[in-house]
GROMACS .gro file of C-alpha atoms in nm:
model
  144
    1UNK     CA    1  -3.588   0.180  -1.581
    2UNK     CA    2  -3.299   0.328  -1.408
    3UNK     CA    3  -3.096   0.474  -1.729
    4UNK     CA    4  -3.226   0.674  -2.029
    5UNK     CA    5  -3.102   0.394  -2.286
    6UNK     CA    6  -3.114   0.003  -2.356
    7UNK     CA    7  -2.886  -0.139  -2.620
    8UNK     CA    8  -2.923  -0.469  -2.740
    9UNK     CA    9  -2.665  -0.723  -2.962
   10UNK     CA   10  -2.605  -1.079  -2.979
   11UNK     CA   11  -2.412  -1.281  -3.251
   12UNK     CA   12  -2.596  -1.554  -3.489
   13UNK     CA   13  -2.687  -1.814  -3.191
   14UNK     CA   14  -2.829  -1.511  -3.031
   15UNK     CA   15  -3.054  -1.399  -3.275
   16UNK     CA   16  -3.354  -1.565  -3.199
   17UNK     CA   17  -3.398  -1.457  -2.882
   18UNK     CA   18  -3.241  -1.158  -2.929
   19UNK     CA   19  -3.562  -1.123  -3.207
   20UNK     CA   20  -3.767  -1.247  -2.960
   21UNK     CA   21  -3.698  -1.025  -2.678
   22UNK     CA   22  -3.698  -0.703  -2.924
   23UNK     CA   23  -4.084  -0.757  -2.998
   24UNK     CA   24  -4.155  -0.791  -2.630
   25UNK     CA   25  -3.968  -0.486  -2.552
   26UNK     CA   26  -4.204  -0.289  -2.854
   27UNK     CA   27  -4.498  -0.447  -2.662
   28UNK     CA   28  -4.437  -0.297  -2.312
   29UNK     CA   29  -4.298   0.006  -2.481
   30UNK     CA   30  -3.973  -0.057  -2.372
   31UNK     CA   31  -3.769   0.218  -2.579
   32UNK     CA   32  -3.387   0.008  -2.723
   33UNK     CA   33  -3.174   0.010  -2.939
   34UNK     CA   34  -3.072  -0.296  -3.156
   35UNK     CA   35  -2.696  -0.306  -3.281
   36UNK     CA   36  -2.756  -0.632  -3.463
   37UNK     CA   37  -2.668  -0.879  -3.596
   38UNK     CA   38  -2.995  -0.880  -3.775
   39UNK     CA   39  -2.983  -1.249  -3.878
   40UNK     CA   40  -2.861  -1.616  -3.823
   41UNK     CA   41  -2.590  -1.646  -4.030
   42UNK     CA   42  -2.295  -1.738  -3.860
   43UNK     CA   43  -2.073  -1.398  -3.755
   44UNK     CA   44  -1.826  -1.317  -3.437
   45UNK     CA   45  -1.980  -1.241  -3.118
   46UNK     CA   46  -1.681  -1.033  -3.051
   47UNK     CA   47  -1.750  -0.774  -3.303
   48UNK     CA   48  -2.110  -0.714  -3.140
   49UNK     CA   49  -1.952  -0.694  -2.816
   50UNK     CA   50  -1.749  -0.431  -2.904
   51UNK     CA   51  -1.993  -0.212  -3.080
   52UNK     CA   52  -2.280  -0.250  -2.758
   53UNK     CA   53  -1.964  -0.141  -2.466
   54UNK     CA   54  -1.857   0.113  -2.736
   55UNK     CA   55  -2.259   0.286  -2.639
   56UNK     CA   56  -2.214   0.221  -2.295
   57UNK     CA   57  -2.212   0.529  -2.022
   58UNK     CA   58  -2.374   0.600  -1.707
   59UNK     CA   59  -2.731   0.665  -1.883
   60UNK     CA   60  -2.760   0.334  -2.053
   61UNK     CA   61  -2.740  -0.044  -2.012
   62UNK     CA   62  -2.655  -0.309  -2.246
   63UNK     CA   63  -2.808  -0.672  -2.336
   64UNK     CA   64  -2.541  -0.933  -2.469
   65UNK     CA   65  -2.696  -1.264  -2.632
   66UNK     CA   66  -2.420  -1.551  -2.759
   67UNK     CA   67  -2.447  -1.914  -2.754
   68UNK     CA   68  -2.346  -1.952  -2.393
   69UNK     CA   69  -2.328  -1.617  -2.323
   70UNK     CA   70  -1.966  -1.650  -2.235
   71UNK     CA   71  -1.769  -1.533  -2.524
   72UNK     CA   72  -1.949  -1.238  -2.570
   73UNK     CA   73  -1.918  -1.111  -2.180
   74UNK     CA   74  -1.512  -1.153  -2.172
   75UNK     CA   75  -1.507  -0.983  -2.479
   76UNK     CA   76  -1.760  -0.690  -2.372
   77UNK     CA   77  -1.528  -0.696  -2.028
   78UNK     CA   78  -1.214  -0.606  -2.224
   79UNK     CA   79  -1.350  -0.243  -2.237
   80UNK     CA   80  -1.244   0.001  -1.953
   81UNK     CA   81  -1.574   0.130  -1.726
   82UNK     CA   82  -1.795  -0.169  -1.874
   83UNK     CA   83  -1.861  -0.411  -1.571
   84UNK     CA   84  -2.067  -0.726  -1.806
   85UNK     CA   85  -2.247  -0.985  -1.578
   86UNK     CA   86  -2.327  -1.348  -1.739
   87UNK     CA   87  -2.613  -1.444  -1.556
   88UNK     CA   88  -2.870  -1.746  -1.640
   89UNK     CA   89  -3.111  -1.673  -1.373
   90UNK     CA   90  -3.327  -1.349  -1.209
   91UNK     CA   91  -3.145  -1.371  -0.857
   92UNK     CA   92  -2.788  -1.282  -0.999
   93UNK     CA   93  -2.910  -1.046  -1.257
   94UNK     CA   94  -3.024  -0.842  -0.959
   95UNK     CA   95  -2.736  -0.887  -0.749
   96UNK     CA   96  -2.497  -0.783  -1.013
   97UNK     CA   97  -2.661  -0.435  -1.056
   98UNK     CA   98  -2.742  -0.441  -0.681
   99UNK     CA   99  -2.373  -0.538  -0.544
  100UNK     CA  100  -2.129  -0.476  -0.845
  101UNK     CA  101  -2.302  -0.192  -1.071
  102UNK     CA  102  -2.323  -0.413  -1.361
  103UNK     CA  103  -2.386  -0.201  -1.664
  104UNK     CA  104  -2.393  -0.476  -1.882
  105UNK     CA  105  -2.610  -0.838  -1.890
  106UNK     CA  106  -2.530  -1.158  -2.073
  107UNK     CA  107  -2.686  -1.459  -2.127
  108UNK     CA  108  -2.703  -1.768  -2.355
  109UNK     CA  109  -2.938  -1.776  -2.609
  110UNK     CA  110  -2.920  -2.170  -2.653
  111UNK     CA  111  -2.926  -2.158  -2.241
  112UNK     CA  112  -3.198  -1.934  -2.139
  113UNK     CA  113  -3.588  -1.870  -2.221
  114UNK     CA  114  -3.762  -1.651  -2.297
  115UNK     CA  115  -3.932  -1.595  -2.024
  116UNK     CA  116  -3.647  -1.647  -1.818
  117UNK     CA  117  -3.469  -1.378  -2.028
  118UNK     CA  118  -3.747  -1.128  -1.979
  119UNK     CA  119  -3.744  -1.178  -1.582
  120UNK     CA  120  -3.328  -1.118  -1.565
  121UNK     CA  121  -3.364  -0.808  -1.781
  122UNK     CA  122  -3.635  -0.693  -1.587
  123UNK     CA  123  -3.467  -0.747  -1.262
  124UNK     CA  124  -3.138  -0.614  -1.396
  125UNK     CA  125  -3.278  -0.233  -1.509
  126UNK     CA  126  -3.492  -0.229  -1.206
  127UNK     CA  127  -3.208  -0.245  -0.969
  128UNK     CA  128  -3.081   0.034  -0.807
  129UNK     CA  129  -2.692  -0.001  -0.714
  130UNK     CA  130  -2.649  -0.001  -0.330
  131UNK     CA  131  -2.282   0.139  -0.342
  132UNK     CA  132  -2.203   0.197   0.020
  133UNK     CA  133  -1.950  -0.078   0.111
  134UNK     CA  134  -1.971  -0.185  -0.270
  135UNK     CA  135  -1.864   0.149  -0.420
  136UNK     CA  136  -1.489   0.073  -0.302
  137UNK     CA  137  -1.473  -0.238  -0.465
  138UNK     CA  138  -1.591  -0.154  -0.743
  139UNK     CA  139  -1.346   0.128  -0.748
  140UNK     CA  140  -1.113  -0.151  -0.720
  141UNK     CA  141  -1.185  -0.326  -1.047
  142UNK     CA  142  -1.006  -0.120  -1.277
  143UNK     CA  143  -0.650  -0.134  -1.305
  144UNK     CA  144  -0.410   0.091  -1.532
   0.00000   0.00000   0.00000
């Protein structure tokens, strides 16, 4: 893994994967850690958002699990220096640390796999950013 840190978070129609990919990362000694929600009642994915970009620097990545995976990555985008890619399969989870520095990766939990899951995260924290031409648009994201 490329950072010292992996945080994970999803909201209620995350959870099961979220549970699921939290025992796979124990298996393969994957050190994370968990910022809930720690069940499937219903609860706003907003609030779990905000906590996992709140942990974010340049030593750690995040995991985002909604429903779709959409209303948690706007709201995990709304925080200055996080850069949250919604992804649903490997090739653009590695593009998005590879071309745009992603520090963040969302997904749907009623959309994606397992095993689909575990191949995106993989291919997410192994990726190295290429900056070059890329650093100056990504310098170009933020805006006062």
């Amino acid at each position: 893994m490329l950072r010292e840190r992996l945080y994970i978070a999803s909201d209620h129609a995350g959870y099961e994967l979220k549970t699921k990919l939290c025992t796979f990362f124990k298996e393969v000694q994957i050190s994370f850690i968990d910022l809930g929600t720690n069940c499937d009642e219903s609860c706003d994915y907003p609030d779990f958002a905000h906590l996992l970009a709140s942990k974010i620097d340049e030593k750690s990545f995040g995991i985002l699990i909604c429903g779709s995976g959409i209303g948690i990555s706007i709201a995990a985008n709304r925080h200055k220096n996080i850069r949250c890619a919604l992804c649903s399969e490997s090739l653009s989870a590695r593009l998005a640390r590879k071309h745009n520095d992603a520090n963040v990766l969302a997904f749907g939990g009623r959309l994606v796999g397992l095993d689909l899951a575990i191949d995106m995260i993989e291919n997410f924290i192994k990726t190295p950013f290429d900056e070059g031409r890329h650093m100056k648009r990504i310098q170009k994201i933020e805006v006062e």
